[in-house]
Amino acid sequence: MTVKQIAASLLCLVLILLGIVGLGHITRPTGDDVAIAGIEAFHQLPENSVDVIVYGSSHAWRNVNVNAMYDNYGIGAYNYASNWQRWDTTWLFFHDSLRTQSPKVVLIETFHVNSNIFDDDMDGEVYYTTAIPDSPYKREYLDMCFEGDIGRYLSYYIPLVAYHENKTLLTADNFTDTSNTVDFLDTKGFYPRDGQFVADVKDWTQMEKWVIGDRSLEMLDDIVNTCHERGIEVVFFTAPWSTEEFQYFDVMQQYADEHGCAYINMFEHMADAGISEETDFCDPHHLNISGATKMANYLGAYLKEHYDLTDWRTVPGNMWENHA
């Protein structure tokens, strides 16, 4: 084979690979664009710049307007949560964040504390973790999800394998770099949602009490032990919703008491926070901007009272002062 033939073959291979990557991007689930943008924004933060990090599912991502913590208490917080997030994904986000940040306090939301991805196919939640850099924790997470199935790994690293059937569902957003419109560096990770929904929040004391399984407890223990080793305070919290009638509130309170952590059940403190069923929800599961600001104010007041946190309002040029 001549040099020209080798060069032509290599060029052909490169073009094929570029085509696979390009088609994988075009057929991607664009609903994940916003989650990926949130992850990418977190990794643009200066190292060790955040005092408080919020983790969890959309019950954290949409429900805690961390800029309000700065406005009212000077707390330097960042919301590193995302959509749908089950407990092992929260575990991954937690460990990923500690590669670049050294928070004084972590706020961990618990709606999916007993729900994990194990032995499963690629889905939107797993797909958005492609934006998280490689690490031993990420490899362990993917092994939990895929359990060594080569086809699942191919779907993860070559999205066209998983999403080629989306070719019949393409919209204009598929042909853009991203469909995300949120400036997460400005919102500090918070995903603001507007609108109003009249919620019917159930009496939490009457909800069916569930327990936490061994797999979730192992990851809970790992998170708490890691925090204790690093001198990080742990605050678990539950945001209010108006659909499911089960609760982990009692078992989370017991776990927190036994492990030197705090737990805040916001069902119990809705009135104290001023959160209204009539005006502060945007759908059955989530608060709107008004509700998320009230929730952040309540949590911020708790943090300010119980922990020694810098008042960043006294530090000129800090990264919270010019938020929208």
PDB file of N, CA and C in Angstrom, residues 40-102:
ATOM      1  N   GLU A  40     -21.323  21.171  33.234  1.00  0.00           N
ATOM      2  CA  GLU A  40     -20.196  21.892  32.643  1.00  0.00           C
ATOM      3  C   GLU A  40     -19.951  23.213  33.356  1.00  0.00           C
ATOM      4  N   ALA A  41     -21.023  23.894  33.769  1.00  0.00           N
ATOM      5  CA  ALA A  41     -20.859  25.159  34.490  1.00  0.00           C
ATOM      6  C   ALA A  41     -20.160  24.929  35.825  1.00  0.00           C
ATOM      7  N   PHE A  42     -20.540  23.875  36.530  1.00  0.00           N
ATOM      8  CA  PHE A  42     -19.891  23.585  37.813  1.00  0.00           C
ATOM      9  C   PHE A  42     -18.389  23.430  37.642  1.00  0.00           C
ATOM     10  N   HIS A  43     -17.987  22.783  36.559  1.00  0.00           N
ATOM     11  CA  HIS A  43     -16.563  22.531  36.352  1.00  0.00           C
ATOM     12  C   HIS A  43     -15.805  23.753  35.836  1.00  0.00           C
ATOM     13  N   GLN A  44     -16.508  24.850  35.645  1.00  0.00           N
ATOM     14  CA  GLN A  44     -15.842  26.113  35.319  1.00  0.00           C
ATOM     15  C   GLN A  44     -15.559  26.958  36.558  1.00  0.00           C
ATOM     16  N   LEU A  45     -16.046  26.526  37.717  1.00  0.00           N
ATOM     17  CA  LEU A  45     -15.822  27.296  38.940  1.00  0.00           C
ATOM     18  C   LEU A  45     -14.351  27.268  39.333  1.00  0.00           C
ATOM     19  N   PRO A  46     -13.852  28.358  39.908  1.00  0.00           N
ATOM     20  CA  PRO A  46     -12.497  28.316  40.478  1.00  0.00           C
ATOM     21  C   PRO A  46     -12.429  27.248  41.573  1.00  0.00           C
ATOM     22  N   GLU A  47     -11.286  26.626  41.719  1.00  0.00           N
ATOM     23  CA  GLU A  47     -11.152  25.579  42.727  1.00  0.00           C
ATOM     24  C   GLU A  47     -11.352  26.146  44.131  1.00  0.00           C
ATOM     25  N   ASN A  48     -11.996  25.348  44.970  1.00  0.00           N
ATOM     26  CA  ASN A  48     -12.204  25.670  46.384  1.00  0.00           C
ATOM     27  C   ASN A  48     -12.801  27.060  46.583  1.00  0.00           C
ATOM     28  N   SER A  49     -13.837  27.353  45.802  1.00  0.00           N
ATOM     29  CA  SER A  49     -14.452  28.681  45.827  1.00  0.00           C
ATOM     30  C   SER A  49     -15.836  28.693  46.465  1.00  0.00           C
ATOM     31  N   VAL A  50     -16.363  27.525  46.837  1.00  0.00           N
ATOM     32  CA  VAL A  50     -17.751  27.419  47.286  1.00  0.00           C
ATOM     33  C   VAL A  50     -17.788  26.862  48.707  1.00  0.00           C
ATOM     34  N   ASP A  51     -18.582  27.482  49.577  1.00  0.00           N
ATOM     35  CA  ASP A  51     -18.691  27.037  50.969  1.00  0.00           C
ATOM     36  C   ASP A  51     -19.785  26.002  51.180  1.00  0.00           C
ATOM     37  N   VAL A  52     -20.852  26.080  50.397  1.00  0.00           N
ATOM     38  CA  VAL A  52     -21.996  25.179  50.551  1.00  0.00           C
ATOM     39  C   VAL A  52     -22.367  24.623  49.181  1.00  0.00           C
ATOM     40  N   ILE A  53     -22.550  23.310  49.085  1.00  0.00           N
ATOM     41  CA  ILE A  53     -22.991  22.691  47.833  1.00  0.00           C
ATOM     42  C   ILE A  53     -24.290  21.935  48.088  1.00  0.00           C
ATOM     43  N   VAL A  54     -25.250  22.137  47.181  1.00  0.00           N
ATOM     44  CA  VAL A  54     -26.541  21.454  47.228  1.00  0.00           C
ATOM     45  C   VAL A  54     -26.517  20.296  46.233  1.00  0.00           C
ATOM     46  N   TYR A  55     -26.942  19.114  46.670  1.00  0.00           N
ATOM     47  CA  TYR A  55     -26.982  17.930  45.809  1.00  0.00           C
ATOM     48  C   TYR A  55     -28.390  17.338  45.795  1.00  0.00           C
ATOM     49  N   GLY A  56     -28.682  16.572  44.732  1.00  0.00           N
ATOM     50  CA  GLY A  56     -29.926  15.829  44.709  1.00  0.00           C
ATOM     51  C   GLY A  56     -30.619  15.856  43.367  1.00  0.00           C
ATOM     52  N   SER A  57     -31.878  15.491  43.385  1.00  0.00           N
ATOM     53  CA  SER A  57     -32.699  15.399  42.180  1.00  0.00           C
ATOM     54  C   SER A  57     -33.246  16.770  41.818  1.00  0.00           C
ATOM     55  N   SER A  58     -34.235  16.783  40.923  1.00  0.00           N
ATOM     56  CA  SER A  58     -34.884  18.046  40.569  1.00  0.00           C
ATOM     57  C   SER A  58     -35.545  18.692  41.778  1.00  0.00           C
ATOM     58  N   HIS A  59     -35.798  17.921  42.829  1.00  0.00           N
ATOM     59  CA  HIS A  59     -36.356  18.474  44.064  1.00  0.00           C
ATOM     60  C   HIS A  59     -35.348  19.382  44.762  1.00  0.00           C
ATOM     61  N   ALA A  60     -34.084  19.261  44.408  1.00  0.00           N
ATOM     62  CA  ALA A  60     -33.066  20.217  44.856  1.00  0.00           C
ATOM     63  C   ALA A  60     -32.764  21.234  43.761  1.00  0.00           C
ATOM     64  N   TRP A  61     -32.602  20.729  42.534  1.00  0.00           N
ATOM     65  CA  TRP A  61     -32.170  21.570  41.406  1.00  0.00           C
ATOM     66  C   TRP A  61     -33.134  22.722  41.157  1.00  0.00           C
ATOM     67  N   ARG A  62     -34.434  22.432  41.201  1.00  0.00           N
ATOM     68  CA  ARG A  62     -35.445  23.447  40.909  1.00  0.00           C
ATOM     69  C   ARG A  62     -35.972  24.148  42.161  1.00  0.00           C
ATOM     70  N   ASN A  63     -35.625  23.625  43.325  1.00  0.00           N
ATOM     71  CA  ASN A  63     -36.279  24.086  44.551  1.00  0.00           C
ATOM     72  C   ASN A  63     -35.406  24.919  45.475  1.00  0.00           C
ATOM     73  N   VAL A  64     -34.120  25.090  45.153  1.00  0.00           N
ATOM     74  CA  VAL A  64     -33.243  25.849  46.049  1.00  0.00           C
ATOM     75  C   VAL A  64     -32.509  26.922  45.250  1.00  0.00           C
ATOM     76  N   ASN A  65     -32.994  28.145  45.356  1.00  0.00           N
ATOM     77  CA  ASN A  65     -32.389  29.293  44.677  1.00  0.00           C
ATOM     78  C   ASN A  65     -31.231  29.808  45.521  1.00  0.00           C
ATOM     79  N   VAL A  66     -30.053  29.250  45.293  1.00  0.00           N
ATOM     80  CA  VAL A  66     -28.923  29.523  46.186  1.00  0.00           C
ATOM     81  C   VAL A  66     -28.492  30.988  46.181  1.00  0.00           C
ATOM     82  N   ASN A  67     -28.782  31.735  45.129  1.00  0.00           N
ATOM     83  CA  ASN A  67     -28.427  33.157  45.143  1.00  0.00           C
ATOM     84  C   ASN A  67     -29.151  33.904  46.255  1.00  0.00           C
ATOM     85  N   ALA A  68     -30.330  33.418  46.653  1.00  0.00           N
ATOM     86  CA  ALA A  68     -31.044  34.036  47.772  1.00  0.00           C
ATOM     87  C   ALA A  68     -30.268  33.860  49.072  1.00  0.00           C
ATOM     88  N   MET A  69     -29.541  32.755  49.205  1.00  0.00           N
ATOM     89  CA  MET A  69     -28.715  32.554  50.397  1.00  0.00           C
ATOM     90  C   MET A  69     -27.623  33.615  50.483  1.00  0.00           C
ATOM     91  N   TYR A  70     -27.086  33.978  49.326  1.00  0.00           N
ATOM     92  CA  TYR A  70     -26.088  35.047  49.299  1.00  0.00           C
ATOM     93  C   TYR A  70     -26.732  36.392  49.610  1.00  0.00           C
ATOM     94  N   ASP A  71     -27.839  36.691  48.955  1.00  0.00           N
ATOM     95  CA  ASP A  71     -28.478  37.997  49.124  1.00  0.00           C
ATOM     96  C   ASP A  71     -28.839  38.273  50.576  1.00  0.00           C
ATOM     97  N   ASN A  72     -29.321  37.263  51.282  1.00  0.00           N
ATOM     98  CA  ASN A  72     -29.841  37.474  52.633  1.00  0.00           C
ATOM     99  C   ASN A  72     -28.866  37.122  53.749  1.00  0.00           C
ATOM    100  N   TYR A  73     -27.915  36.227  53.468  1.00  0.00           N
ATOM    101  CA  TYR A  73     -27.022  35.773  54.530  1.00  0.00           C
ATOM    102  C   TYR A  73     -25.545  35.802  54.143  1.00  0.00           C
ATOM    103  N   GLY A  74     -25.251  36.143  52.893  1.00  0.00           N
ATOM    104  CA  GLY A  74     -23.859  36.174  52.459  1.00  0.00           C
ATOM    105  C   GLY A  74     -23.250  34.808  52.235  1.00  0.00           C
ATOM    106  N   ILE A  75     -24.086  33.764  52.154  1.00  0.00           N
ATOM    107  CA  ILE A  75     -23.581  32.396  52.009  1.00  0.00           C
ATOM    108  C   ILE A  75     -23.167  32.138  50.563  1.00  0.00           C
ATOM    109  N   GLY A  76     -21.963  31.629  50.379  1.00  0.00           N
ATOM    110  CA  GLY A  76     -21.456  31.292  49.052  1.00  0.00           C
ATOM    111  C   GLY A  76     -21.806  29.856  48.709  1.00  0.00           C
ATOM    112  N   ALA A  77     -22.942  29.668  48.037  1.00  0.00           N
ATOM    113  CA  ALA A  77     -23.455  28.321  47.767  1.00  0.00           C
ATOM    114  C   ALA A  77     -23.555  28.059  46.273  1.00  0.00           C
ATOM    115  N   TYR A  78     -23.580  26.775  45.922  1.00  0.00           N
ATOM    116  CA  TYR A  78     -23.760  26.349  44.534  1.00  0.00           C
ATOM    117  C   TYR A  78     -24.687  25.142  44.521  1.00  0.00           C
ATOM    118  N   ASN A  79     -25.595  25.105  43.553  1.00  0.00           N
ATOM    119  CA  ASN A  79     -26.566  24.021  43.420  1.00  0.00           C
ATOM    120  C   ASN A  79     -26.059  23.031  42.372  1.00  0.00           C
ATOM    121  N   TYR A  80     -25.496  21.909  42.837  1.00  0.00           N
ATOM    122  CA  TYR A  80     -24.967  20.893  41.920  1.00  0.00           C
ATOM    123  C   TYR A  80     -25.890  19.674  41.938  1.00  0.00           C
ATOM    124  N   ALA A  81     -27.136  19.896  41.539  1.00  0.00           N
ATOM    125  CA  ALA A  81     -28.135  18.827  41.446  1.00  0.00           C
ATOM    126  C   ALA A  81     -28.548  18.685  39.989  1.00  0.00           C
ATOM    127  N   SER A  82     -29.516  17.794  39.711  1.00  0.00           N
ATOM    128  CA  SER A  82     -29.958  17.636  38.329  1.00  0.00           C
ATOM    129  C   SER A  82     -31.249  16.831  38.264  1.00  0.00           C
ATOM    130  N   ASN A  83     -31.791  16.723  37.054  1.00  0.00           N
ATOM    131  CA  ASN A  83     -33.073  16.056  36.830  1.00  0.00           C
ATOM    132  C   ASN A  83     -33.050  14.580  37.211  1.00  0.00           C
ATOM    133  N   TRP A  84     -34.176  14.085  37.730  1.00  0.00           N
ATOM    134  CA  TRP A  84     -34.470  12.658  37.920  1.00  0.00           C
ATOM    135  C   TRP A  84     -33.564  11.968  38.932  1.00  0.00           C
ATOM    136  N   GLN A  85     -32.562  12.595  39.369  1.00  0.00           N
ATOM    137  CA  GLN A  85     -31.385  11.973  39.962  1.00  0.00           C
ATOM    138  C   GLN A  85     -31.683  10.990  41.092  1.00  0.00           C
ATOM    139  N   ARG A  86     -31.369   9.739  40.831  1.00  0.00           N
ATOM    140  CA  ARG A  86     -31.491   8.732  41.866  1.00  0.00           C
ATOM    141  C   ARG A  86     -30.229   8.705  42.728  1.00  0.00           C
ATOM    142  N   TRP A  87     -30.257   7.889  43.774  1.00  0.00           N
ATOM    143  CA  TRP A  87     -29.280   8.056  44.839  1.00  0.00           C
ATOM    144  C   TRP A  87     -27.846   7.771  44.400  1.00  0.00           C
ATOM    145  N   ASP A  88     -27.636   6.770  43.556  1.00  0.00           N
ATOM    146  CA  ASP A  88     -26.260   6.506  43.141  1.00  0.00           C
ATOM    147  C   ASP A  88     -25.734   7.611  42.221  1.00  0.00           C
ATOM    148  N   THR A  89     -26.624   8.294  41.499  1.00  0.00           N
ATOM    149  CA  THR A  89     -26.178   9.437  40.698  1.00  0.00           C
ATOM    150  C   THR A  89     -25.816  10.607  41.603  1.00  0.00           C
ATOM    151  N   THR A  90     -26.593  10.830  42.657  1.00  0.00           N
ATOM    152  CA  THR A  90     -26.229  11.855  43.641  1.00  0.00           C
ATOM    153  C   THR A  90     -24.884  11.527  44.275  1.00  0.00           C
ATOM    154  N   TRP A  91     -24.670  10.259  44.579  1.00  0.00           N
ATOM    155  CA  TRP A  91     -23.383   9.809  45.128  1.00  0.00           C
ATOM    156  C   TRP A  91     -22.239  10.166  44.181  1.00  0.00           C
ATOM    157  N   LEU A  92     -22.438   9.957  42.875  1.00  0.00           N
ATOM    158  CA  LEU A  92     -21.415  10.313  41.888  1.00  0.00           C
ATOM    159  C   LEU A  92     -21.185  11.824  41.867  1.00  0.00           C
ATOM    160  N   PHE A  93     -22.248  12.617  41.823  1.00  0.00           N
ATOM    161  CA  PHE A  93     -22.107  14.074  41.814  1.00  0.00           C
ATOM    162  C   PHE A  93     -21.350  14.553  43.052  1.00  0.00           C
ATOM    163  N   PHE A  94     -21.662  13.963  44.195  1.00  0.00           N
ATOM    164  CA  PHE A  94     -20.980  14.332  45.439  1.00  0.00           C
ATOM    165  C   PHE A  94     -19.476  14.121  45.308  1.00  0.00           C
ATOM    166  N   HIS A  95     -19.070  12.926  44.907  1.00  0.00           N
ATOM    167  CA  HIS A  95     -17.637  12.646  44.810  1.00  0.00           C
ATOM    168  C   HIS A  95     -16.982  13.459  43.689  1.00  0.00           C
ATOM    169  N   ASP A  96     -17.698  13.672  42.605  1.00  0.00           N
ATOM    170  CA  ASP A  96     -17.151  14.499  41.528  1.00  0.00           C
ATOM    171  C   ASP A  96     -16.865  15.912  42.026  1.00  0.00           C
ATOM    172  N   SER A  97     -17.758  16.460  42.822  1.00  0.00           N
ATOM    173  CA  SER A  97     -17.590  17.845  43.285  1.00  0.00           C
ATOM    174  C   SER A  97     -16.369  18.005  44.179  1.00  0.00           C
ATOM    175  N   LEU A  98     -16.037  16.963  44.943  1.00  0.00           N
ATOM    176  CA  LEU A  98     -14.920  17.071  45.883  1.00  0.00           C
ATOM    177  C   LEU A  98     -13.568  17.013  45.192  1.00  0.00           C
ATOM    178  N   ARG A  99     -13.548  16.749  43.915  1.00  0.00           N
ATOM    179  CA  ARG A  99     -12.287  16.793  43.173  1.00  0.00           C
ATOM    180  C   ARG A  99     -11.793  18.226  43.038  1.00  0.00           C
ATOM    181  N   THR A 100     -12.710  19.199  43.035  1.00  0.00           N
ATOM    182  CA  THR A 100     -12.321  20.596  42.800  1.00  0.00           C
ATOM    183  C   THR A 100     -12.787  21.549  43.895  1.00  0.00           C
ATOM    184  N   GLN A 101     -13.671  21.108  44.776  1.00  0.00           N
ATOM    185  CA  GLN A 101     -14.202  21.989  45.813  1.00  0.00           C
ATOM    186  C   GLN A 101     -14.009  21.379  47.207  1.00  0.00           C
ATOM    187  N   SER A 102     -13.936  22.254  48.204  1.00  0.00           N
ATOM    188  CA  SER A 102     -13.821  21.832  49.603  1.00  0.00           C
ATOM    189  C   SER A 102     -14.896  22.541  50.418  1.00  0.00           C
TER     190      SER A 102
END
